[in-house]
């Protein structure tokens, strides 16, 4: 039977990912005595330990290798790079350790009490704590923020054995570079991890149930990536019927329509998305309502159906992105403190796929525009007309804006090409501020930069871009 910690805590945050630690840090800065609970030794969550950060570290290595090879087209050739898998993995782990360790120091500096363990609701005022050390006890609280994140989605007919059949965590461990790798899933996780292994030497094939990469994203942005992708075989409109691991190989049955084919791979990576950990802390015991879609229901202030319990991040709905969780975490902390005007009212949440080339978008997409009643104009500026893109050898790129015809306000936009993720924040800011295409076109952008493609896209709305002729 658990012991009871009699002192009631002002705020308990369950889960120390980007949403949880952002909430705890903001709360502490506002003078709220805060406890942060997570199984890991330091804050960071899946994003830092097994997601965003390690994947981007590996993508950087893969991108540099690819660029070094491509430089031969410019007259600069290198010998074939030697790949030291153990050293790359050690460097990646070092990045994770430094960042999570730094967050641990920030927790101490802010006097956030950190408990390494798990928390489960007994009711709307009491948690049962199970520390990693084995100690368990009850903890009373005034307010709680649930930030338990998400886990990889599994396929019912495929068992991930972490040896021949991987999930995203296994792929990020980078223990080997398989000769032949099948990635099940053509979404952002599959494309990012598939790109890592393809550029490090694997023959990577992609199996995707829909007709193309990144379902839901605009096709013109995806095409920019398709022209440069490094995959061996692409199986679209294809279902993985069976995965049969043998001693050293995996036999896979792929079905497209009425046609079936058998293929052999050294490894199979299941990367079909993520599902919310909405029930991980047993919030139902506290009266927290979970929808049929598996997400916890929240109001704009991130409050759940329980008056003193809040929820943020992946467990509250799409998009399941770290920066959305962080923003929601800060909002929840401010609402608990009683800050006036604190609410989650972001107009856009930028999405970035960190492949090479990158794909990024925000606001309404062209696909969504087709099924709406919005009268808007889509303007697209090709990077083949950008001096900076030409100089970088990356003229297979595209910048687009979606502009309301009557008000001329920016409603959405996308970028595909080198460093697209660094360009999309300008479009996001334009949408948040209600900026017009005229505002963007009159903002002097530095030359020569890729940012000029945003300015010229805005100029294109008025039919007078400098570097292309609008027909």
Coordinates of C-alpha atoms in Angstrom, one line a residue:
X1 CA 0.0 0.0 0.0
X2 CA 1.4 3.4 -1.0
X3 CA 2.5 5.9 1.7
X4 CA 0.9 9.3 1.6
X5 CA 2.8 12.6 1.1
X6 CA 0.7 14.9 3.1
X7 CA 1.9 18.3 1.8
X8 CA -0.4 19.3 -1.1
X9 CA 1.5 20.4 -4.2
X10 CA 0.5 23.5 -6.1
X11 CA 1.2 22.1 -9.5
X12 CA 2.2 18.6 -10.8
X13 CA 3.2 18.2 -14.5
X14 CA 3.1 14.6 -15.7
X15 CA 5.5 14.1 -18.6
X16 CA 8.7 16.0 -19.3
X17 CA 8.7 16.3 -23.0
X18 CA 8.8 19.7 -24.8
X19 CA 5.3 20.4 -23.6
X20 CA 5.7 19.2 -20.1
X21 CA 9.0 20.9 -19.3
X22 CA 7.9 24.1 -21.1
X23 CA 4.9 24.2 -18.8
X24 CA 6.9 23.4 -15.7
X25 CA 9.5 26.1 -16.5
X26 CA 6.9 28.7 -17.3
X27 CA 5.0 27.9 -14.1
X28 CA 8.1 28.1 -12.0
X29 CA 9.0 31.5 -13.6
X30 CA 5.5 32.7 -12.6
X31 CA 6.2 31.7 -9.0
X32 CA 4.2 28.4 -8.9
X33 CA 5.7 25.6 -6.9
X34 CA 6.0 22.9 -9.4
X35 CA 6.8 19.2 -9.6
X36 CA 7.8 17.5 -12.9
X37 CA 7.4 13.8 -13.2
X38 CA 9.0 11.6 -15.9
X39 CA 10.6 8.1 -16.2
X40 CA 13.8 9.5 -17.7
X41 CA 16.8 10.9 -15.7
X42 CA 16.2 14.4 -17.1
X43 CA 13.5 16.3 -19.0
X44 CA 13.3 16.0 -22.7
X45 CA 10.8 13.3 -23.4
X46 CA 10.5 11.3 -26.6
X47 CA 11.4 14.4 -28.7
X48 CA 14.9 14.7 -27.2
X49 CA 15.6 11.1 -26.3
X50 CA 14.1 9.2 -29.2
X51 CA 12.6 11.6 -31.7
X52 CA 13.2 15.1 -32.9
X53 CA 16.7 15.7 -31.8
X54 CA 18.5 12.3 -32.5
X55 CA 16.7 12.1 -35.9
X56 CA 17.8 15.6 -36.9
X57 CA 21.3 14.9 -35.8
X58 CA 21.4 11.8 -38.0
X59 CA 19.7 13.7 -40.9
X60 CA 22.5 16.3 -40.7
X61 CA 25.2 13.6 -41.1
X62 CA 23.3 12.0 -44.0
X63 CA 22.8 15.4 -45.6
X64 CA 26.5 16.4 -45.4
X65 CA 27.5 13.1 -47.0
X66 CA 25.0 13.6 -49.8
X67 CA 26.2 17.2 -50.4
X68 CA 29.8 16.1 -50.4
X69 CA 29.0 13.6 -53.1
X70 CA 27.0 16.1 -55.2
X71 CA 29.9 18.6 -55.1
X72 CA 31.5 16.6 -57.9
X73 CA 29.0 18.4 -60.2
X74 CA 30.7 21.7 -59.2
X75 CA 34.2 20.4 -59.8
X76 CA 35.0 19.4 -56.2
X77 CA 35.4 15.7 -55.7
X78 CA 36.1 13.7 -52.5
X79 CA 36.9 10.1 -51.9
X80 CA 34.0 7.9 -50.9
X81 CA 33.4 8.7 -47.2
X82 CA 34.1 6.1 -44.7
X83 CA 31.1 5.5 -42.4
X84 CA 31.9 4.7 -38.8
X85 CA 28.4 3.7 -37.5
X86 CA 29.5 3.5 -33.8
X87 CA 31.1 6.9 -33.9
X88 CA 28.0 8.5 -35.6
X89 CA 25.8 6.9 -32.9
X90 CA 28.1 8.1 -30.2
X91 CA 28.0 11.6 -31.5
X92 CA 24.2 11.5 -31.7
X93 CA 24.0 10.2 -28.2
X94 CA 26.3 13.0 -27.0
X95 CA 24.0 15.6 -28.5
X96 CA 21.1 14.1 -26.7
X97 CA 23.0 13.8 -23.4
X98 CA 24.1 17.5 -23.5
X99 CA 20.6 18.8 -24.2
X100 CA 18.8 16.6 -21.7
X101 CA 21.5 17.3 -19.1
X102 CA 21.1 21.0 -19.8
X103 CA 17.4 20.8 -19.2
X104 CA 18.1 19.0 -15.9
X105 CA 20.2 22.0 -14.9
X106 CA 17.5 24.4 -15.9
X107 CA 15.0 22.5 -13.7
X108 CA 17.3 22.9 -10.7
X109 CA 18.0 26.5 -11.4
X110 CA 14.2 27.2 -11.5
X111 CA 13.7 25.1 -8.3
X112 CA 11.4 22.7 -10.2
X113 CA 11.2 19.4 -8.2
X114 CA 11.9 16.5 -10.5
X115 CA 10.6 13.0 -9.8
X116 CA 12.0 10.2 -11.9
X117 CA 9.0 7.8 -12.2
X118 CA 5.4 7.6 -13.2
X119 CA 2.2 9.1 -12.0
X120 CA -1.4 7.8 -12.0
X121 CA -4.6 9.6 -11.0
X122 CA -6.6 8.1 -8.2
X123 CA -9.1 11.0 -8.3
X124 CA -9.2 14.7 -9.1
X125 CA -6.9 15.7 -6.2
X126 CA -4.6 12.7 -5.7
X127 CA -1.9 10.9 -7.7
X128 CA -0.2 7.6 -7.1
X129 CA 3.5 8.0 -7.7
X130 CA 5.8 5.1 -8.6
X131 CA 9.4 6.2 -8.6
X132 CA 12.0 4.3 -10.6
X133 CA 13.7 3.5 -7.3
X134 CA 10.7 1.4 -6.4
X135 CA 9.2 3.8 -3.8
X136 CA 5.5 4.5 -4.2
X137 CA 3.3 6.9 -2.4
X138 CA 0.3 9.2 -2.8
X139 CA 0.6 12.8 -3.7
X140 CA -2.1 15.5 -3.3
X141 CA -2.2 18.4 -5.8
X142 CA -4.1 21.6 -6.5
X143 CA -3.6 21.6 -10.3
X144 CA -2.1 19.1 -12.7
X145 CA -1.0 19.3 -16.3
X146 CA -1.0 16.0 -18.3
X147 CA 1.7 15.9 -21.0
X148 CA 2.3 12.1 -21.5
X149 CA 2.9 12.4 -25.3
X150 CA 2.6 9.6 -27.8
X151 CA 4.0 6.2 -28.9
X152 CA 4.7 4.7 -32.3
X153 CA 1.6 3.2 -33.9
X154 CA 1.8 -0.5 -34.5
X155 CA 0.3 -2.7 -37.2
X156 CA -1.8 -5.6 -35.9
X157 CA -0.3 -8.2 -38.2
X158 CA 3.3 -7.2 -37.6
X159 CA 5.2 -7.8 -34.4
X160 CA 8.2 -5.5 -33.8
X161 CA 10.9 -7.7 -32.4
X162 CA 13.5 -4.9 -32.3
X163 CA 16.0 -7.1 -34.2
X164 CA 14.8 -7.7 -37.7
X165 CA 11.6 -5.6 -37.4
X166 CA 12.2 -2.1 -36.1
X167 CA 10.2 0.8 -34.8
X168 CA 11.5 4.4 -34.9
X169 CA 13.5 4.1 -31.7
X170 CA 15.3 1.0 -33.0
X171 CA 16.2 2.9 -36.2
X172 CA 17.5 5.9 -34.2
X173 CA 19.8 3.6 -32.2
X174 CA 21.8 3.2 -35.4
X175 CA 23.4 -0.1 -34.6
X176 CA 24.0 -1.0 -38.3
X177 CA 23.4 0.0 -41.8
X178 CA 21.4 -2.8 -43.4
X179 CA 22.0 -3.6 -47.1
X180 CA 18.2 -3.7 -47.8
X181 CA 15.7 -1.9 -45.7
X182 CA 11.9 -1.7 -46.1
X183 CA 10.2 1.3 -44.5
X184 CA 6.5 0.8 -44.0
X185 CA 4.9 4.3 -44.1
X186 CA 5.5 7.3 -46.4
X187 CA 4.8 9.9 -43.8
X188 CA 7.3 12.3 -42.3
X189 CA 8.8 9.7 -39.9
X190 CA 9.3 7.1 -42.6
X191 CA 10.7 9.7 -45.1
X192 CA 13.1 11.2 -42.5
X193 CA 14.5 7.9 -41.2
X194 CA 14.4 6.3 -44.6
X195 CA 16.5 9.2 -45.9
X196 CA 19.1 8.7 -43.2
X197 CA 19.6 5.1 -44.0
X198 CA 19.5 5.7 -47.8
X199 CA 22.2 8.3 -47.6
X200 CA 24.3 6.2 -45.3
X201 CA 24.3 3.3 -47.8
X202 CA 21.2 1.2 -47.4
X203 CA 19.0 0.3 -50.4
X204 CA 15.7 1.7 -49.0
X205 CA 12.3 0.8 -50.3
X206 CA 9.1 2.6 -49.1
X207 CA 5.7 0.9 -48.9
X208 CA 2.8 3.3 -48.5
X209 CA -1.0 2.6 -48.6
X210 CA -1.9 5.8 -50.3
X211 CA -0.9 7.0 -53.8
X212 CA 2.1 9.2 -52.7
X213 CA 4.4 10.5 -50.0
X214 CA 3.0 12.7 -47.2
X215 CA -0.7 12.2 -47.5
X216 CA -2.4 15.5 -46.9
X217 CA 0.5 17.7 -48.0
X218 CA 0.3 19.6 -51.3
X219 CA 1.5 17.5 -54.2
X220 CA 3.6 20.3 -55.8
X221 CA 5.7 20.6 -52.6
X222 CA 6.1 16.8 -52.4
X223 CA 7.2 16.6 -56.0
X224 CA 10.3 18.7 -55.2
X225 CA 11.4 16.0 -52.8
X226 CA 10.4 13.2 -55.2
X227 CA 12.8 14.5 -57.8
X228 CA 15.7 14.2 -55.4
X229 CA 14.8 11.3 -53.1
X230 CA 17.3 8.5 -52.7
X231 CA 15.1 5.5 -52.3
X232 CA 15.5 2.2 -54.3
X233 CA 11.9 1.1 -54.8
X234 CA 8.6 2.8 -54.1
X235 CA 5.4 0.8 -53.5
X236 CA 2.4 3.2 -53.5
X237 CA -1.2 2.1 -53.1
X238 CA 0.3 -0.9 -51.4
X239 CA -0.6 -2.9 -48.3
X240 CA 1.9 -5.0 -46.4
X241 CA 0.0 -8.3 -46.1
X242 CA 2.6 -10.3 -44.2
X243 CA 6.0 -9.9 -42.6
X244 CA 7.8 -13.2 -41.9
X245 CA 11.1 -12.8 -40.1
X246 CA 13.6 -15.6 -40.8
X247 CA 17.1 -16.1 -39.3
X248 CA 18.8 -13.3 -41.2
X249 CA 16.2 -12.0 -43.6
X250 CA 12.6 -10.8 -43.5
X251 CA 10.2 -12.1 -46.1
X252 CA 7.5 -9.5 -47.0
X253 CA 4.3 -9.9 -48.9
X254 CA 3.2 -6.7 -50.6
X255 CA -0.3 -6.3 -52.1
X256 CA -1.4 -3.7 -54.6
X257 CA -4.9 -4.2 -55.9
X258 CA -5.1 -7.9 -56.8
X259 CA -1.4 -8.2 -57.3
X260 CA 0.8 -9.7 -54.7
X261 CA 4.6 -9.9 -54.6
X262 CA 7.2 -11.4 -52.3
X263 CA 10.3 -9.5 -51.4
X264 CA 13.2 -10.1 -49.0
X265 CA 14.8 -7.4 -46.8
X266 CA 17.5 -7.4 -44.1
X267 CA 15.4 -5.2 -41.9
X268 CA 11.9 -3.7 -41.9
X269 CA 11.0 -0.4 -40.2
X270 CA 7.4 0.2 -39.2
X271 CA 6.9 4.0 -39.3
X272 CA 3.2 4.6 -39.8
X273 CA 2.7 7.4 -37.3
X274 CA 2.1 7.8 -33.6
X275 CA -0.8 7.4 -31.2
X276 CA -1.6 9.5 -28.1
X277 CA -0.8 8.2 -24.6
X278 CA -4.0 9.7 -23.4
X279 CA -4.7 6.9 -20.9
X280 CA -1.1 6.5 -19.6
X281 CA -1.7 8.4 -16.4
X282 CA -5.3 7.0 -15.9
X283 CA -6.9 10.4 -16.1
X284 CA -10.4 8.8 -16.3
X285 CA -10.1 8.3 -12.6
X286 CA -10.1 12.0 -12.2
X287 CA -13.1 12.6 -14.4
X288 CA -11.0 13.6 -17.5
X289 CA -13.0 12.9 -20.7
X290 CA -11.3 11.2 -23.6
X291 CA -12.9 11.3 -27.0
X292 CA -13.6 8.5 -29.4
X293 CA -10.5 9.6 -31.4
X294 CA -8.3 8.7 -28.4
X295 CA -7.4 12.3 -27.6
X296 CA -8.2 14.1 -24.3
X297 CA -10.8 16.8 -24.8
X298 CA -9.6 20.3 -23.9
X299 CA -10.9 23.8 -24.0
X300 CA -8.9 26.7 -25.6
X301 CA -7.2 27.3 -22.2
X302 CA -6.1 23.6 -22.2
X303 CA -8.4 22.8 -19.3
X304 CA -10.0 19.3 -19.4
X305 CA -13.4 18.3 -18.2
X306 CA -11.9 18.2 -14.7
X307 CA -11.7 21.9 -13.5
X308 CA -8.1 21.6 -12.1
X309 CA -6.6 19.3 -14.6
X310 CA -5.1 20.5 -17.9
X311 CA -3.8 18.5 -20.9
X312 CA -1.3 19.5 -23.6
X313 CA 0.7 18.2 -26.6
X314 CA 0.1 15.0 -28.5
X315 CA -2.6 13.7 -26.2
X316 CA -4.9 16.7 -27.2
X317 CA -5.0 16.3 -31.0
X318 CA -3.3 17.0 -34.2
X319 CA -0.9 18.2 -35.3
X320 CA 1.3 16.1 -33.0
X321 CA 4.3 18.4 -33.0
X322 CA 6.8 19.5 -30.3
X323 CA 6.4 23.2 -30.9
X324 CA 2.7 23.0 -30.6
X325 CA 3.1 21.1 -27.2
X326 CA 5.5 23.8 -25.9
X327 CA 3.2 26.6 -26.8
X328 CA 0.3 24.8 -25.1
X329 CA 2.4 24.1 -22.0
X330 CA 3.1 27.8 -21.5
X331 CA -0.5 28.7 -22.0
X332 CA -1.7 26.1 -19.4
X333 CA 0.9 27.5 -16.9
X334 CA -0.3 31.0 -17.4
X335 CA -4.0 30.1 -17.1
X336 CA -3.2 28.3 -13.8
X337 CA -1.5 31.4 -12.6
X338 CA -4.5 33.5 -13.6
X339 CA -2.7 35.5 -16.3
X340 CA -5.3 37.5 -18.2
X341 CA -5.9 36.7 -21.9
X342 CA -4.0 33.4 -21.8
X343 CA -5.5 31.1 -24.3
X344 CA -4.5 28.8 -27.1
X345 CA -5.4 30.7 -30.3
X346 CA -2.6 30.0 -32.7
X347 CA -3.7 30.6 -36.3
X348 CA -1.1 28.3 -37.7
X349 CA 1.2 25.5 -36.6
X350 CA 4.1 25.2 -39.1
X351 CA 4.9 21.7 -40.2
X352 CA 8.4 20.7 -41.5
X353 CA 9.6 17.5 -43.0
X354 CA 13.4 17.5 -42.5
X355 CA 14.3 15.4 -45.6
X356 CA 16.7 16.7 -48.2
X357 CA 15.3 18.8 -49.7
X358 CA 13.0 19.9 -46.8
X359 CA 9.3 20.4 -47.1
X360 CA 7.4 22.9 -45.0
X361 CA 4.0 24.5 -44.9
X362 CA 1.5 26.4 -42.7
X363 CA -2.0 27.7 -42.8
X364 CA -4.5 26.5 -45.3
X365 CA -3.1 24.1 -47.9
X366 CA -4.0 24.0 -51.6
X367 CA -5.6 20.6 -51.1
X368 CA -7.8 22.1 -48.3
X369 CA -8.6 25.1 -50.5
X370 CA -10.2 22.9 -53.1
X371 CA -12.9 21.7 -50.7
X372 CA -13.5 25.2 -49.2
X373 CA -15.6 28.2 -50.2
X374 CA -12.6 30.5 -49.9
X375 CA -11.9 32.6 -52.9
X376 CA -8.1 32.7 -52.9
X377 CA -5.3 32.8 -55.4
X378 CA -2.3 30.4 -55.3
X379 CA 1.0 31.9 -56.4
X380 CA 4.1 29.8 -56.9
X381 CA 7.6 31.1 -57.3
X382 CA 10.1 28.5 -58.8
X383 CA 13.6 28.4 -57.4
X384 CA 14.9 28.1 -60.9
X385 CA 14.5 31.9 -60.9
X386 CA 16.4 32.4 -57.7
X387 CA 20.0 33.5 -57.9
X388 CA 20.8 32.2 -54.5
X389 CA 19.2 28.8 -55.3
X390 CA 21.2 28.6 -58.5
X391 CA 24.4 29.4 -56.7
X392 CA 23.7 26.6 -54.1
X393 CA 22.8 24.1 -56.8
X394 CA 19.3 23.7 -55.4
X395 CA 17.1 25.3 -58.1
X396 CA 14.6 22.4 -57.8
X397 CA 12.6 24.3 -55.2
X398 CA 9.3 26.0 -54.8
X399 CA 7.8 28.8 -52.6
X400 CA 4.1 29.3 -52.7
X401 CA 1.5 31.6 -51.0
X402 CA -2.2 31.3 -50.8
X403 CA -3.8 34.7 -50.7
X404 CA -7.4 35.8 -50.2
X405 CA -8.4 37.6 -53.4
X406 CA -10.5 40.3 -51.8
X407 CA -8.6 41.2 -48.6
X408 CA -5.1 40.2 -50.0
X409 CA -4.4 38.6 -46.6
X410 CA -2.0 35.6 -46.5
X411 CA -3.9 32.5 -45.6
X412 CA -1.3 29.8 -46.2
X413 CA 2.0 29.0 -47.7
X414 CA 4.6 26.3 -48.3
X415 CA 8.2 25.9 -49.2
X416 CA 10.1 22.9 -50.6
X417 CA 13.8 23.0 -51.0
X418 CA 17.1 23.5 -49.1
X419 CA 16.5 25.0 -45.6
X420 CA 12.7 25.3 -46.2
X421 CA 12.2 24.9 -42.4
X422 CA 14.1 28.2 -41.9
X423 CA 11.9 30.0 -44.4
X424 CA 8.4 28.9 -43.2
X425 CA 8.4 31.0 -40.0
X426 CA 8.2 34.2 -42.0
X427 CA 5.0 33.0 -43.7
X428 CA 3.6 31.8 -40.3
X429 CA 4.3 35.2 -38.8
X430 CA 2.6 36.9 -41.8
X431 CA -0.5 34.8 -41.2
X432 CA -0.5 35.4 -37.5
X433 CA -0.3 39.2 -38.0
X434 CA -2.9 39.3 -40.8
X435 CA -0.3 40.5 -43.3
X436 CA -1.2 41.2 -46.9
X437 CA 0.7 40.1 -50.0
X438 CA 1.4 43.9 -50.4
X439 CA 3.1 44.0 -47.0
X440 CA 5.4 41.1 -48.0
X441 CA 6.1 42.4 -51.4
X442 CA 7.1 45.8 -50.0
X443 CA 9.3 44.3 -47.3
X444 CA 12.9 44.6 -48.6
X445 CA 14.5 41.1 -48.4
X446 CA 18.3 40.8 -48.5
X447 CA 19.9 39.7 -51.7
X448 CA 21.0 37.1 -52.6
X449 CA 19.0 34.9 -50.2
X450 CA 16.3 32.2 -50.5
X451 CA 14.0 34.5 -48.5
X452 CA 13.6 36.6 -51.6
X453 CA 11.4 33.8 -53.0
X454 CA 8.8 34.7 -50.4
X455 CA 8.9 38.4 -51.5
X456 CA 8.7 37.5 -55.2
X457 CA 5.8 35.1 -54.5
X458 CA 4.0 38.1 -53.0
X459 CA 4.9 40.2 -56.0
X460 CA 3.5 37.4 -58.2
X461 CA 0.1 37.9 -56.6
X462 CA 0.1 41.4 -58.3
X463 CA 1.5 40.0 -61.6
X464 CA 4.9 41.8 -61.4
X465 CA 7.7 39.6 -60.0
X466 CA 11.1 40.8 -61.0
X467 CA 12.7 37.5 -62.0
X468 CA 9.9 35.7 -63.9
X469 CA 7.3 36.7 -66.3
X470 CA 3.7 36.1 -65.1
X471 CA 1.7 34.7 -68.0

